[in-house]
mmCIF file of C-alpha atoms in Angstrom:
data_model
loop_
_atom_site.group_PDB
_atom_site.id
_atom_site.type_symbol
_atom_site.label_atom_id
_atom_site.label_comp_id
_atom_site.label_asym_id
_atom_site.label_seq_id
_atom_site.Cartn_x
_atom_site.Cartn_y
_atom_site.Cartn_z
ATOM 1 C CA MET A 26 167.049 54.081 99.543
ATOM 2 C CA ASN A 27 164.020 53.038 98.271
ATOM 3 C CA GLU A 28 161.993 54.025 101.863
ATOM 4 C CA ARG A 29 163.100 57.608 101.112
ATOM 5 C CA SER A 30 161.941 58.143 97.325
ATOM 6 C CA ARG A 31 158.637 56.317 97.561
ATOM 7 C CA PRO A 32 157.537 59.126 100.316
ATOM 8 C CA GLY A 33 158.322 61.824 98.094
ATOM 9 C CA LEU A 34 155.603 60.502 95.560
ATOM 10 C CA GLY A 35 152.751 59.970 98.102
ATOM 11 C CA THR A 36 153.389 63.322 99.149
ATOM 12 C CA LEU A 37 153.206 64.560 96.204
ATOM 13 C CA ILE A 38 149.964 62.533 95.634
ATOM 14 C CA TYR A 39 148.694 63.895 99.165
ATOM 15 C CA PHE A 40 148.843 67.791 98.408
ATOM 16 C CA LEU A 41 147.492 66.552 94.840
ATOM 17 C CA LEU A 42 144.363 65.402 96.117
ATOM 18 C CA THR A 43 144.189 67.949 98.770
ATOM 19 C CA LEU A 44 144.674 70.808 95.874
ATOM 20 C CA MET A 45 142.113 69.055 94.090
ATOM 21 C CA LEU A 46 139.523 68.918 97.327
ATOM 22 C CA GLY A 47 139.891 72.029 98.300
ATOM 23 C CA LEU A 48 139.097 73.654 94.635
ATOM 24 C CA TYR A 49 136.423 71.669 94.540
ATOM 25 C CA PHE A 50 134.621 72.773 98.035
ATOM 26 C CA MET A 51 135.564 76.397 96.866
ATOM 27 C CA PHE A 52 133.831 75.759 93.948
ATOM 28 C CA ALA A 53 131.004 74.159 95.687
ATOM 29 C CA ALA A 54 130.907 76.981 98.203
ATOM 30 C CA VAL A 55 130.297 79.654 95.647
ATOM 31 C CA GLN A 56 128.635 77.684 92.463
ATOM 32 C CA GLY A 57 127.199 74.434 94.239
ATOM 33 C CA ASP A 58 123.202 73.822 95.286
ATOM 34 C CA TYR A 59 124.224 74.898 98.483
ATOM 35 C CA GLY A 60 126.831 78.425 97.822
ATOM 36 C CA VAL A 61 126.855 81.590 97.914
ATOM 37 C CA PHE A 62 125.268 82.478 94.532
ATOM 38 C CA LYS A 63 122.272 80.270 95.538
ATOM 39 C CA ARG A 64 121.954 81.822 98.796
ATOM 40 C CA ALA A 65 121.924 85.013 97.357
ATOM 41 C CA GLU A 66 118.991 83.762 94.554
ATOM 42 C CA ILE A 67 116.854 82.454 97.459
ATOM 43 C CA GLU A 68 117.230 85.662 99.548
ATOM 44 C CA ALA A 69 116.305 87.687 96.834
ATOM 45 C CA GLU A 70 112.985 85.367 95.788
ATOM 46 C CA GLY A 71 112.652 85.228 99.718
ATOM 47 C CA ARG A 72 112.315 89.129 99.213
ATOM 48 C CA LEU A 73 109.667 88.912 96.238
ATOM 49 C CA LEU A 74 107.438 86.515 97.777
ATOM 50 C CA THR A 75 107.325 88.668 100.915
ATOM 51 C CA GLU A 76 106.582 91.903 98.779
ATOM 52 C CA GLU A 77 103.830 89.409 97.030
ATOM 53 C CA LEU A 78 102.643 88.516 100.476
ATOM 54 C CA ALA A 79 102.359 92.122 101.641
ATOM 55 C CA THR A 80 100.171 92.958 98.562
ATOM 56 C CA LEU A 81 98.066 89.823 99.042
ATOM 57 C CA GLN A 82 97.039 90.713 102.575
ATOM 58 C CA VAL A 83 96.190 94.325 101.758
ATOM 59 C CA GLU A 84 94.220 92.867 99.197
ATOM 60 C CA VAL A 85 92.646 90.159 101.461
ATOM 61 C CA ALA A 86 91.973 92.891 104.069
ATOM 62 C CA ARG A 87 90.313 94.915 101.294
ATOM 63 C CA MET A 88 88.018 92.449 100.091
ATOM 64 C CA GLU A 89 87.076 91.182 103.761
ATOM 65 C CA ASN A 90 86.114 94.642 104.677
ATOM 66 C CA LEU A 91 83.897 95.139 101.519
ATOM 67 C CA THR A 92 82.477 91.888 102.461
ATOM 68 C CA GLN A 93 81.833 92.689 105.830
ATOM 69 C CA ARG A 94 79.972 95.729 104.641
ATOM 70 C CA LEU A 95 77.535 94.195 102.431
ATOM 71 C CA SER A 96 77.076 91.467 105.075
ATOM 72 C CA ASP A 97 73.652 90.691 106.717
ATOM 73 C CA ASP A 98 74.286 92.031 110.218
ATOM 74 C CA TYR A 99 75.937 95.132 108.804
ATOM 75 C CA LEU A 100 74.560 96.932 105.584
ATOM 76 C CA ASP A 101 76.757 100.334 104.506
ATOM 77 C CA LEU A 102 74.364 101.967 102.322
ATOM 78 C CA ASP A 103 77.077 104.095 100.512
ATOM 79 C CA LEU A 104 78.775 100.926 99.550
ATOM 80 C CA LEU A 105 75.528 98.636 98.203
ATOM 81 C CA ASP A 106 75.076 102.150 96.217
ATOM 82 C CA SER A 107 77.934 102.420 94.267
ATOM 83 C CA GLN A 108 78.264 98.320 94.542
ATOM 84 C CA ALA A 109 74.963 98.372 92.741
ATOM 85 C CA ARG A 110 76.166 100.708 90.066
ATOM 86 C CA ASP A 111 79.452 99.246 89.480
ATOM 87 C CA VAL A 112 78.983 95.392 89.550
ATOM 88 C CA LEU A 113 75.088 95.147 88.518
ATOM 89 C CA GLY A 114 75.242 98.181 86.415
ATOM 90 C CA MET A 115 72.219 99.538 88.195
ATOM 91 C CA VAL A 116 71.200 103.121 87.655
ATOM 92 C CA ARG A 117 68.426 105.271 89.142
ATOM 93 C CA THR A 118 65.142 105.781 87.184
ATOM 94 C CA ASP A 119 66.008 109.409 86.606
ATOM 95 C CA GLU A 120 69.713 109.307 85.597
ATOM 96 C CA ILE A 121 70.733 109.076 82.250
ATOM 97 C CA VAL A 122 74.269 107.026 81.638
ATOM 98 C CA ILE A 123 76.884 108.632 79.031
ATOM 99 C CA HIS A 124 79.692 106.190 78.071
ATOM 100 C CA MET B 9 69.273 128.480 104.748
ATOM 101 C CA ASN B 10 67.157 127.120 107.425
ATOM 102 C CA LYS B 11 68.548 128.410 110.851
ATOM 103 C CA ASP B 12 66.418 125.776 113.288
ATOM 104 C CA MET B 13 67.974 122.951 110.874
ATOM 105 C CA ALA B 14 71.281 125.050 110.967
ATOM 106 C CA ALA B 15 71.165 125.059 114.856
ATOM 107 C CA GLN B 16 70.136 121.376 115.480
ATOM 108 C CA VAL B 17 73.096 120.286 113.185
ATOM 109 C CA ARG B 18 75.571 122.487 115.075
ATOM 110 C CA ALA B 19 74.442 121.209 118.380
ATOM 111 C CA GLY B 20 74.958 117.755 117.449
ATOM 112 C CA ASN B 21 73.060 115.775 120.282
ATOM 113 C CA GLY B 22 72.820 112.797 118.074
ATOM 114 C CA PHE B 23 73.865 111.436 115.022
ATOM 115 C CA ILE B 24 73.147 111.583 111.532
ATOM 116 C CA ALA B 25 71.076 108.013 109.809
ATOM 117 C CA ALA B 26 71.106 106.881 106.494
ATOM 118 C CA LEU B 27 67.416 105.949 105.327
ATOM 119 C CA ASP B 28 67.296 104.754 102.481
ATOM 120 C CA GLN B 29 67.404 101.107 101.577
ATOM 121 C CA SER B 30 70.036 102.081 98.721
ATOM 122 C CA GLY B 31 69.566 100.902 95.775
ATOM 123 C CA GLY B 32 66.031 101.709 95.729
ATOM 124 C CA SER B 33 65.550 97.923 94.295
ATOM 125 C CA SER B 34 67.925 95.761 95.964
ATOM 126 C CA PRO B 35 66.463 92.493 96.743
ATOM 127 C CA LYS B 36 69.585 92.136 98.830
ATOM 128 C CA ALA B 37 68.458 95.314 101.101
ATOM 129 C CA LEU B 38 65.278 94.033 101.036
ATOM 130 C CA ALA B 39 65.970 90.501 102.091
ATOM 131 C CA GLN B 40 67.898 91.326 105.302
ATOM 132 C CA TYR B 41 64.573 92.586 106.346
ATOM 133 C CA GLY B 42 63.110 89.624 105.863
ATOM 134 C CA VAL B 43 61.038 90.372 102.618
ATOM 135 C CA THR B 44 61.921 87.572 99.959
ATOM 136 C CA GLU B 45 61.741 87.876 96.029
ATOM 137 C CA ALA B 46 58.387 85.979 96.475
ATOM 138 C CA ASP B 47 56.963 88.029 98.477
ATOM 139 C CA TYR B 48 56.555 90.549 95.448
ATOM 140 C CA GLY B 49 55.894 90.114 91.742
ATOM 141 C CA SER B 50 57.446 92.932 90.486
ATOM 142 C CA ASP B 51 59.667 95.773 90.660
ATOM 143 C CA ALA B 52 57.035 98.205 91.101
ATOM 144 C CA GLU B 53 55.605 96.178 94.280
ATOM 145 C CA MET B 54 59.294 95.583 95.388
ATOM 146 C CA PHE B 55 59.312 99.391 95.703
ATOM 147 C CA ASP B 56 56.511 99.476 98.008
ATOM 148 C CA CYS B 57 57.624 96.738 99.849
ATOM 149 C CA ILE B 58 60.736 99.122 100.532
ATOM 150 C CA HIS B 59 58.888 102.069 101.530
ATOM 151 C CA ALA B 60 56.514 100.537 104.050
ATOM 152 C CA MET B 61 59.959 99.618 105.646
ATOM 153 C CA ARG B 62 61.315 103.239 105.466
ATOM 154 C CA THR B 63 57.534 104.512 106.532
ATOM 155 C CA ARG B 64 57.635 102.088 109.609
ATOM 156 C CA ILE B 65 61.125 103.613 110.371
ATOM 157 C CA VAL B 66 60.589 106.731 110.507
ATOM 158 C CA ASN B 67 57.634 106.630 112.770
ATOM 159 C CA ALA B 68 59.320 104.671 115.205
ATOM 160 C CA PRO B 69 58.795 106.771 118.431
ATOM 161 C CA ALA B 70 62.559 107.128 119.040
ATOM 162 C CA PHE B 71 63.152 108.328 115.219
ATOM 163 C CA THR B 72 63.168 111.951 116.475
ATOM 164 C CA GLY B 73 65.411 114.811 116.397
ATOM 165 C CA ASP B 74 65.932 113.981 120.458
ATOM 166 C CA LYS B 75 68.543 111.758 119.048
ATOM 167 C CA VAL B 76 68.455 111.663 115.085
ATOM 168 C CA VAL B 77 69.786 115.000 113.958
ATOM 169 C CA GLY B 78 69.706 114.072 110.453
ATOM 170 C CA ALA B 79 68.670 111.949 108.105
ATOM 171 C CA ILE B 80 70.544 111.339 104.592
ATOM 172 C CA LEU B 81 68.038 110.710 101.902
ATOM 173 C CA PHE B 82 68.346 109.026 98.538
ATOM 174 C CA GLU B 83 66.500 110.499 95.640
ATOM 175 C CA ASP B 84 63.700 108.302 95.342
ATOM 176 C CA THR B 85 63.046 108.546 99.343
ATOM 177 C CA MET B 86 63.079 112.567 98.837
ATOM 178 C CA ASP B 87 60.269 112.149 95.880
ATOM 179 C CA ARG B 88 58.299 110.609 97.886
ATOM 180 C CA ASP B 89 55.860 110.726 100.914
ATOM 181 C CA PHE B 90 55.387 109.696 104.540
ATOM 182 C CA ASN B 91 51.895 109.381 105.681
ATOM 183 C CA GLY B 92 50.676 111.699 102.408
ATOM 184 C CA THR B 93 53.464 114.284 103.226
ATOM 185 C CA PRO B 94 56.551 114.747 101.049
ATOM 186 C CA ALA B 95 59.453 113.063 102.707
ATOM 187 C CA ALA B 96 61.590 115.773 103.622
ATOM 188 C CA THR B 97 59.144 118.029 105.155
ATOM 189 C CA TYR B 98 57.588 115.323 106.895
ATOM 190 C CA LEU B 99 61.202 114.381 108.674
ATOM 191 C CA TRP B 100 61.495 118.045 109.780
ATOM 192 C CA GLU B 101 58.022 119.347 110.466
ATOM 193 C CA THR B 102 57.062 115.785 112.107
ATOM 194 C CA GLN B 103 60.005 114.231 113.426
ATOM 195 C CA ARG B 104 62.468 117.192 113.789
ATOM 196 C CA VAL B 105 64.953 115.244 111.676
ATOM 197 C CA VAL B 106 67.186 117.086 109.378
ATOM 198 C CA PRO B 107 66.847 115.828 105.939
ATOM 199 C CA PHE B 108 69.714 115.350 103.618
ATOM 200 C CA LEU B 109 70.424 114.111 100.051
ATOM 201 C CA LYS B 110 73.064 112.073 98.993
ATOM 202 C CA ILE B 111 73.901 113.581 95.563
ATOM 203 C CA ASP B 112 76.761 111.551 94.258
ATOM 204 C CA LYS B 113 76.303 109.077 91.610
ATOM 205 C CA GLY B 114 78.931 106.198 92.182
ATOM 206 C CA LEU B 115 82.765 106.277 91.518
ATOM 207 C CA GLU B 116 85.477 105.814 88.978
ATOM 208 C CA GLU B 117 87.890 103.649 88.331
ATOM 209 C CA PRO B 118 90.909 103.723 90.827
ATOM 210 C CA VAL B 119 93.869 106.729 89.814
ATOM 211 C CA ASN B 120 96.593 107.626 91.868
ATOM 212 C CA GLY B 121 95.197 105.524 94.454
ATOM 213 C CA VAL B 122 91.755 107.335 95.160
ATOM 214 C CA GLN B 123 88.469 106.837 93.107
ATOM 215 C CA MET B 124 87.067 110.141 92.594
ATOM 216 C CA MET B 125 83.355 110.906 91.977
ATOM 217 C CA LYS B 126 81.779 110.038 88.598
ATOM 218 C CA PRO B 127 80.023 113.211 86.842
ATOM 219 C CA MET B 128 76.913 114.384 88.086
ATOM 220 C CA PRO B 129 74.868 115.906 85.173
ATOM 221 C CA GLY B 130 71.659 117.736 85.963
ATOM 222 C CA LEU B 131 73.347 117.953 89.709
ATOM 223 C CA ASP B 132 71.976 122.012 89.397
ATOM 224 C CA ALA B 133 68.644 120.395 88.660
ATOM 225 C CA LEU B 134 68.270 117.966 91.212
ATOM 226 C CA LEU B 135 69.649 121.165 93.920
ATOM 227 C CA ASP B 136 66.856 123.246 93.024
ATOM 228 C CA ARG B 137 64.570 120.074 93.439
ATOM 229 C CA ALA B 138 65.918 119.553 96.693
ATOM 230 C CA LYS B 139 65.915 122.962 97.779
ATOM 231 C CA ALA B 140 62.323 122.755 97.149
ATOM 232 C CA ALA B 141 61.688 119.747 98.772
ATOM 233 C CA GLY B 142 62.745 121.273 101.922
ATOM 234 C CA ILE B 143 66.275 119.843 101.709
ATOM 235 C CA PHE B 144 68.632 121.190 104.078
ATOM 236 C CA GLY B 145 72.004 119.315 102.976
ATOM 237 C CA THR B 146 73.667 117.263 100.525
ATOM 238 C CA LYS B 147 76.297 114.556 100.788
ATOM 239 C CA GLU B 148 78.771 113.363 98.074
ATOM 240 C CA ARG B 149 81.231 110.419 99.042
ATOM 241 C CA SER B 150 84.866 109.484 96.917
ATOM 242 C CA VAL B 151 86.904 107.201 98.479
ATOM 243 C CA ILE B 152 90.984 107.276 98.858
ATOM 244 C CA GLY B 153 92.720 103.785 99.011
ATOM 245 C CA ALA B 154 96.654 104.985 99.229
ATOM 246 C CA ALA B 155 98.510 108.051 100.676
ATOM 247 C CA GLN B 156 99.558 109.648 97.688
ATOM 248 C CA PRO B 157 99.562 113.581 98.027
ATOM 249 C CA ALA B 158 98.712 113.694 94.266
ATOM 250 C CA GLY B 159 95.453 111.858 94.658
ATOM 251 C CA ILE B 160 93.990 113.112 97.488
ATOM 252 C CA GLU B 161 94.428 116.631 96.583
ATOM 253 C CA ALA B 162 92.752 115.714 93.541
ATOM 254 C CA ILE B 163 89.869 114.520 95.372
ATOM 255 C CA VAL B 164 89.892 117.581 97.907
ATOM 256 C CA THR B 165 89.633 119.616 95.242
ATOM 257 C CA GLN B 166 86.692 118.054 93.310
ATOM 258 C CA GLN B 167 84.900 117.871 96.491
ATOM 259 C CA PHE B 168 85.329 121.520 97.020
ATOM 260 C CA ASP B 169 84.418 122.363 93.946
ATOM 261 C CA VAL B 170 80.793 120.108 94.328
ATOM 262 C CA GLY B 171 80.683 121.819 97.851
ATOM 263 C CA ARG B 172 80.713 125.259 96.048
ATOM 264 C CA GLN B 173 77.806 124.426 93.691
ATOM 265 C CA VAL B 174 75.683 123.212 96.694
ATOM 266 C CA LEU B 175 76.591 126.552 98.511
ATOM 267 C CA ALA B 176 75.085 128.545 95.491
ATOM 268 C CA HIS B 177 71.916 126.850 96.112
ATOM 269 C CA GLY B 178 71.756 127.742 99.434
ATOM 270 C CA LEU B 179 72.184 124.136 100.590
ATOM 271 C CA MET B 180 74.632 122.619 103.582
ATOM 272 C CA PRO B 181 77.235 120.091 101.605
ATOM 273 C CA ILE B 182 78.472 117.301 103.602
ATOM 274 C CA LEU B 183 82.119 116.194 101.764
ATOM 275 C CA GLU B 184 82.912 112.667 102.627
ATOM 276 C CA PRO B 185 86.201 112.048 101.271
ATOM 277 C CA GLU B 186 86.569 108.603 102.951
ATOM 278 C CA ILE B 187 89.357 106.480 103.504
ATOM 279 C CA THR B 188 89.225 102.781 103.114
ATOM 280 C CA ILE B 189 89.948 101.721 106.845
ATOM 281 C CA SER B 190 91.947 98.523 105.416
ATOM 282 C CA ILE B 191 94.578 100.395 103.802
ATOM 283 C CA PRO B 192 98.232 100.144 105.721
ATOM 284 C CA ASP B 193 99.000 103.958 105.273
ATOM 285 C CA LYS B 194 96.100 105.146 106.818
ATOM 286 C CA ALA B 195 97.291 107.327 109.334
ATOM 287 C CA ALA B 196 99.340 108.989 106.848
ATOM 288 C CA ALA B 197 96.478 109.185 104.356
ATOM 289 C CA GLU B 198 93.936 110.904 107.183
ATOM 290 C CA GLU B 199 97.213 113.704 107.394
ATOM 291 C CA MET B 200 97.365 114.254 104.081
ATOM 292 C CA LEU B 201 93.957 114.943 104.143
ATOM 293 C CA ARG B 202 93.515 117.011 106.964
ATOM 294 C CA ASP B 203 96.183 119.419 105.699
ATOM 295 C CA ALA B 204 94.740 119.406 102.430
ATOM 296 C CA VAL B 205 91.022 120.292 103.327
ATOM 297 C CA LEU B 206 92.690 123.331 105.715
ATOM 298 C CA ARG B 207 94.220 124.206 102.725
ATOM 299 C CA HIS B 208 91.068 124.415 100.941
ATOM 300 C CA LEU B 209 88.929 125.812 103.614
ATOM 301 C CA ASP B 210 91.041 129.144 103.213
ATOM 302 C CA THR B 211 90.144 129.350 99.718
ATOM 303 C CA LEU B 212 86.273 129.407 101.048
ATOM 304 C CA PRO B 213 84.843 133.053 101.571
ATOM 305 C CA GLU B 214 84.418 133.827 105.306
ATOM 306 C CA GLY B 215 81.366 133.246 107.045
ATOM 307 C CA THR B 216 80.450 130.065 104.394
ATOM 308 C CA GLU B 217 79.814 127.218 106.474
ATOM 309 C CA ILE B 218 80.155 123.469 105.398
ATOM 310 C CA MET B 219 80.302 119.622 106.945
ATOM 311 C CA ILE B 220 82.386 117.418 106.488
ATOM 312 C CA LYS B 221 82.432 113.259 107.100
ATOM 313 C CA LEU B 222 85.660 111.635 107.688
ATOM 314 C CA THR B 223 86.831 108.062 108.597
ATOM 315 C CA LEU B 224 87.378 107.443 112.109
ATOM 316 C CA PRO B 225 91.248 107.947 112.577
ATOM 317 C CA GLU B 226 93.968 106.330 113.833
ATOM 318 C CA ALA B 227 95.087 109.186 115.639
ATOM 319 C CA ASP B 228 92.863 110.430 118.409
ATOM 320 C CA GLY B 229 91.484 113.943 118.060
ATOM 321 C CA LEU B 230 93.337 114.227 114.313
ATOM 322 C CA TYR B 231 90.955 116.234 113.056
ATOM 323 C CA GLN B 232 90.195 118.619 116.015
ATOM 324 C CA PRO B 233 91.411 121.654 114.179
ATOM 325 C CA LEU B 234 88.549 121.038 111.464
ATOM 326 C CA VAL B 235 86.009 120.678 114.475
ATOM 327 C CA ASP B 236 87.454 123.788 115.859
ATOM 328 C CA HIS B 237 87.447 125.522 112.465
ATOM 329 C CA PRO B 238 84.934 128.219 112.281
ATOM 330 C CA LYS B 239 84.108 127.624 108.028
ATOM 331 C CA ILE B 240 82.812 123.590 109.236
ATOM 332 C CA MET B 241 79.668 123.719 110.940
ATOM 333 C CA ARG B 242 80.136 120.023 112.041
ATOM 334 C CA VAL B 243 82.266 116.658 111.511
ATOM 335 C CA VAL B 244 81.261 113.666 111.236
ATOM 336 C CA ALA B 245 82.060 110.281 111.340
ATOM 337 C CA LEU B 246 81.700 107.408 109.327
ATOM 338 C CA SER B 247 82.344 103.900 110.468
ATOM 339 C CA GLY B 248 83.737 102.592 107.257
ATOM 340 C CA GLY B 249 83.590 98.927 108.358
ATOM 341 C CA TYR B 250 84.637 99.278 111.488
ATOM 342 C CA SER B 251 82.386 97.039 114.068
ATOM 343 C CA ARG B 252 79.864 99.061 115.756
ATOM 344 C CA ASP B 253 81.555 98.634 119.037
ATOM 345 C CA GLU B 254 85.079 99.686 117.453
ATOM 346 C CA ALA B 255 83.201 102.280 115.795
ATOM 347 C CA THR B 256 81.800 103.771 119.057
ATOM 348 C CA ALA B 257 84.609 103.142 121.038
ATOM 349 C CA ARG B 258 86.761 105.098 118.399
ATOM 350 C CA LEU B 259 83.973 107.650 118.036
ATOM 351 C CA ALA B 260 84.431 108.766 122.059
ATOM 352 C CA ARG B 261 88.099 109.352 121.865
ATOM 353 C CA ASN B 262 87.341 112.148 119.197
ATOM 354 C CA PRO B 263 85.230 114.657 120.615
ATOM 355 C CA GLY B 264 83.204 117.518 118.757
ATOM 356 C CA VAL B 265 82.321 114.348 116.364
ATOM 357 C CA ILE B 266 79.409 112.879 115.795
ATOM 358 C CA ALA B 267 78.429 109.721 114.191
ATOM 359 C CA SER B 268 76.669 109.728 110.624
ATOM 360 C CA PHE B 269 76.748 105.622 110.368
ATOM 361 C CA SER B 270 75.505 105.336 106.600
ATOM 362 C CA ARG B 271 74.664 101.612 107.761
ATOM 363 C CA ALA B 272 71.130 100.955 107.545
ATOM 364 C CA LEU B 273 68.964 101.411 110.804
ATOM 365 C CA THR B 274 67.472 98.079 109.708
ATOM 366 C CA GLU B 275 69.927 96.093 111.763
ATOM 367 C CA GLY B 276 68.309 93.315 112.929
ATOM 368 C CA LEU B 277 64.399 94.423 112.089
ATOM 369 C CA SER B 278 62.503 92.465 110.149
ATOM 370 C CA ALA B 279 59.112 92.780 108.254
ATOM 371 C CA GLN B 280 57.597 89.809 110.931
ATOM 372 C CA GLN B 281 58.077 91.650 114.062
ATOM 373 C CA SER B 282 54.917 93.348 115.743
ATOM 374 C CA ASP B 283 55.417 96.780 115.782
ATOM 375 C CA ALA B 284 56.169 97.081 119.357
ATOM 376 C CA GLU B 285 58.738 94.843 118.789
ATOM 377 C CA PHE B 286 59.950 96.697 115.957
ATOM 378 C CA ASP B 287 59.985 100.129 117.733
ATOM 379 C CA ALA B 288 62.005 98.774 121.017
ATOM 380 C CA HIS B 289 64.430 97.253 118.852
ATOM 381 C CA ILE B 290 65.345 100.348 116.623
ATOM 382 C CA SER B 291 64.966 102.236 119.356
ATOM 383 C CA GLN B 292 67.824 100.425 121.263
ATOM 384 C CA THR B 293 69.669 100.739 118.091
ATOM 385 C CA ILE B 294 69.385 104.563 118.057
ATOM 386 C CA ASP B 295 70.375 104.465 121.860
ATOM 387 C CA VAL B 296 73.625 102.811 121.299
ATOM 388 C CA ILE B 297 74.675 104.792 118.279
ATOM 389 C CA HIS B 298 73.145 108.208 119.725
ATOM 390 C CA ALA B 299 75.260 107.255 123.365
ATOM 391 C CA ALA B 300 78.521 107.370 121.553
ATOM 392 C CA SER B 301 78.186 110.373 119.534
ATOM 393 C CA VAL B 302 77.000 112.420 122.636
ATOM 394 C CA ALA B 303 79.914 110.872 124.636
ATOM 395 C CA GLY B 304 82.069 112.263 121.563
#
C-alpha cells in the first residue's frame, strides 16, 4: 500500500519543481540579463550609437576636408581667407569691424 | 561692361585662377612658397615678399589669356602695381587676363545648415574703386552645409541681392554658393540649389547676365540648364577640396563648365627655384587645369 501513496507525493514535488523552474525561466526570459527587456534596451542603445557614429563620421569628413584644403600641397585661398578671419580674427587694413 | 573681356569670359577657353596669397599677410601661404618668417622682419617686409611672388606669377609666360581666362584678385592686389602698372590694368592690357575682385568679408555662423555672407559695409565705394581700376567682375562666396530648403533659399536670395548691387555698378558678379563636398546629402542640396537659382534668374530683367561658381556636382550635367541659360554668361566650377585629378575628371564630365580653382597657383612653386624652373612649373600647372577646363 505504501508503494502507491509515496508516488503521489513524488509526483506533486516533481510538478512543483517543474512549475517553479518554468516560472523562473519565464521570468529570466523577460527580465533577466539576457531577457527581452534587456535586448530591447541594447537594441535602442545600438541605434543611438549608430546615429552618433554617423554624426561623428560627417564631422570627421568635414574636418578632413578643411584640413586638406589648408595643407601645403592644396591651399584653397577662399578657405584660407575665411579661416584667417574666423580663427585668427584678422581683417584687412581698410575694414571696419562692427560688433 | 568691357565687351572684349565679356567675349573672352563667354568663350571660356581656359580657367579662372585665384591670384593672391590670401589673407595678404598669411605666413602660412608664404611659408608654402618657401619664404619663412626668418626671411622678413616686419609685416611690411612680408607684404613685399608676397607681392614679389605675385609679380613673378603674373610675369610667367604661361600666365596669359590663352589659358587663363581670368584671375580673381583680393583687394590688396587691386590696390598694388605690377611692374609699375596698376594690377588690373596690367593683367588685362599686358597678359589679356580678365581681372575679377573678391568682395565678400567672411562668413556668418551656420544657421539652417548654411553660412551666409557677413555684411559688406562700404561695398558701393569698393565697387566704384574697382570699376575705376578696370576690374571686370566680382566674386562673393557663401557656404551650404546641408540640404535644407529654407537655408538654401536664404543663401540664394542674399547672393542675388548682392549680385544686383554689383550689376548696378556695371560689373559682372560671380555668385558662389559653395556646397561642402563632404556632406552626406550633397546631391539633394545641389538639386535644391539649381532649382532656387533658376527661380531667381527669372527675377532678373531681360538681357541681364551674371556668372555663377558651383561645386562640381554628384550627378554629371546637373547644371546644364544653368550653362544653357541666357542670363548666365558662364558657369564656373570650384573644386572645394577634391584632388586635382578628381576635380579635373568631374569637370570633364560637365560640358560647358570651366574651372575656377581658388587653389593658389603656387602648388609646388618656391622662392628658391630659378626663373626657368618657376616658369616651367607654373606652365605645367596651368596646362593641367586648362586641359580639364576645355575638355568639359
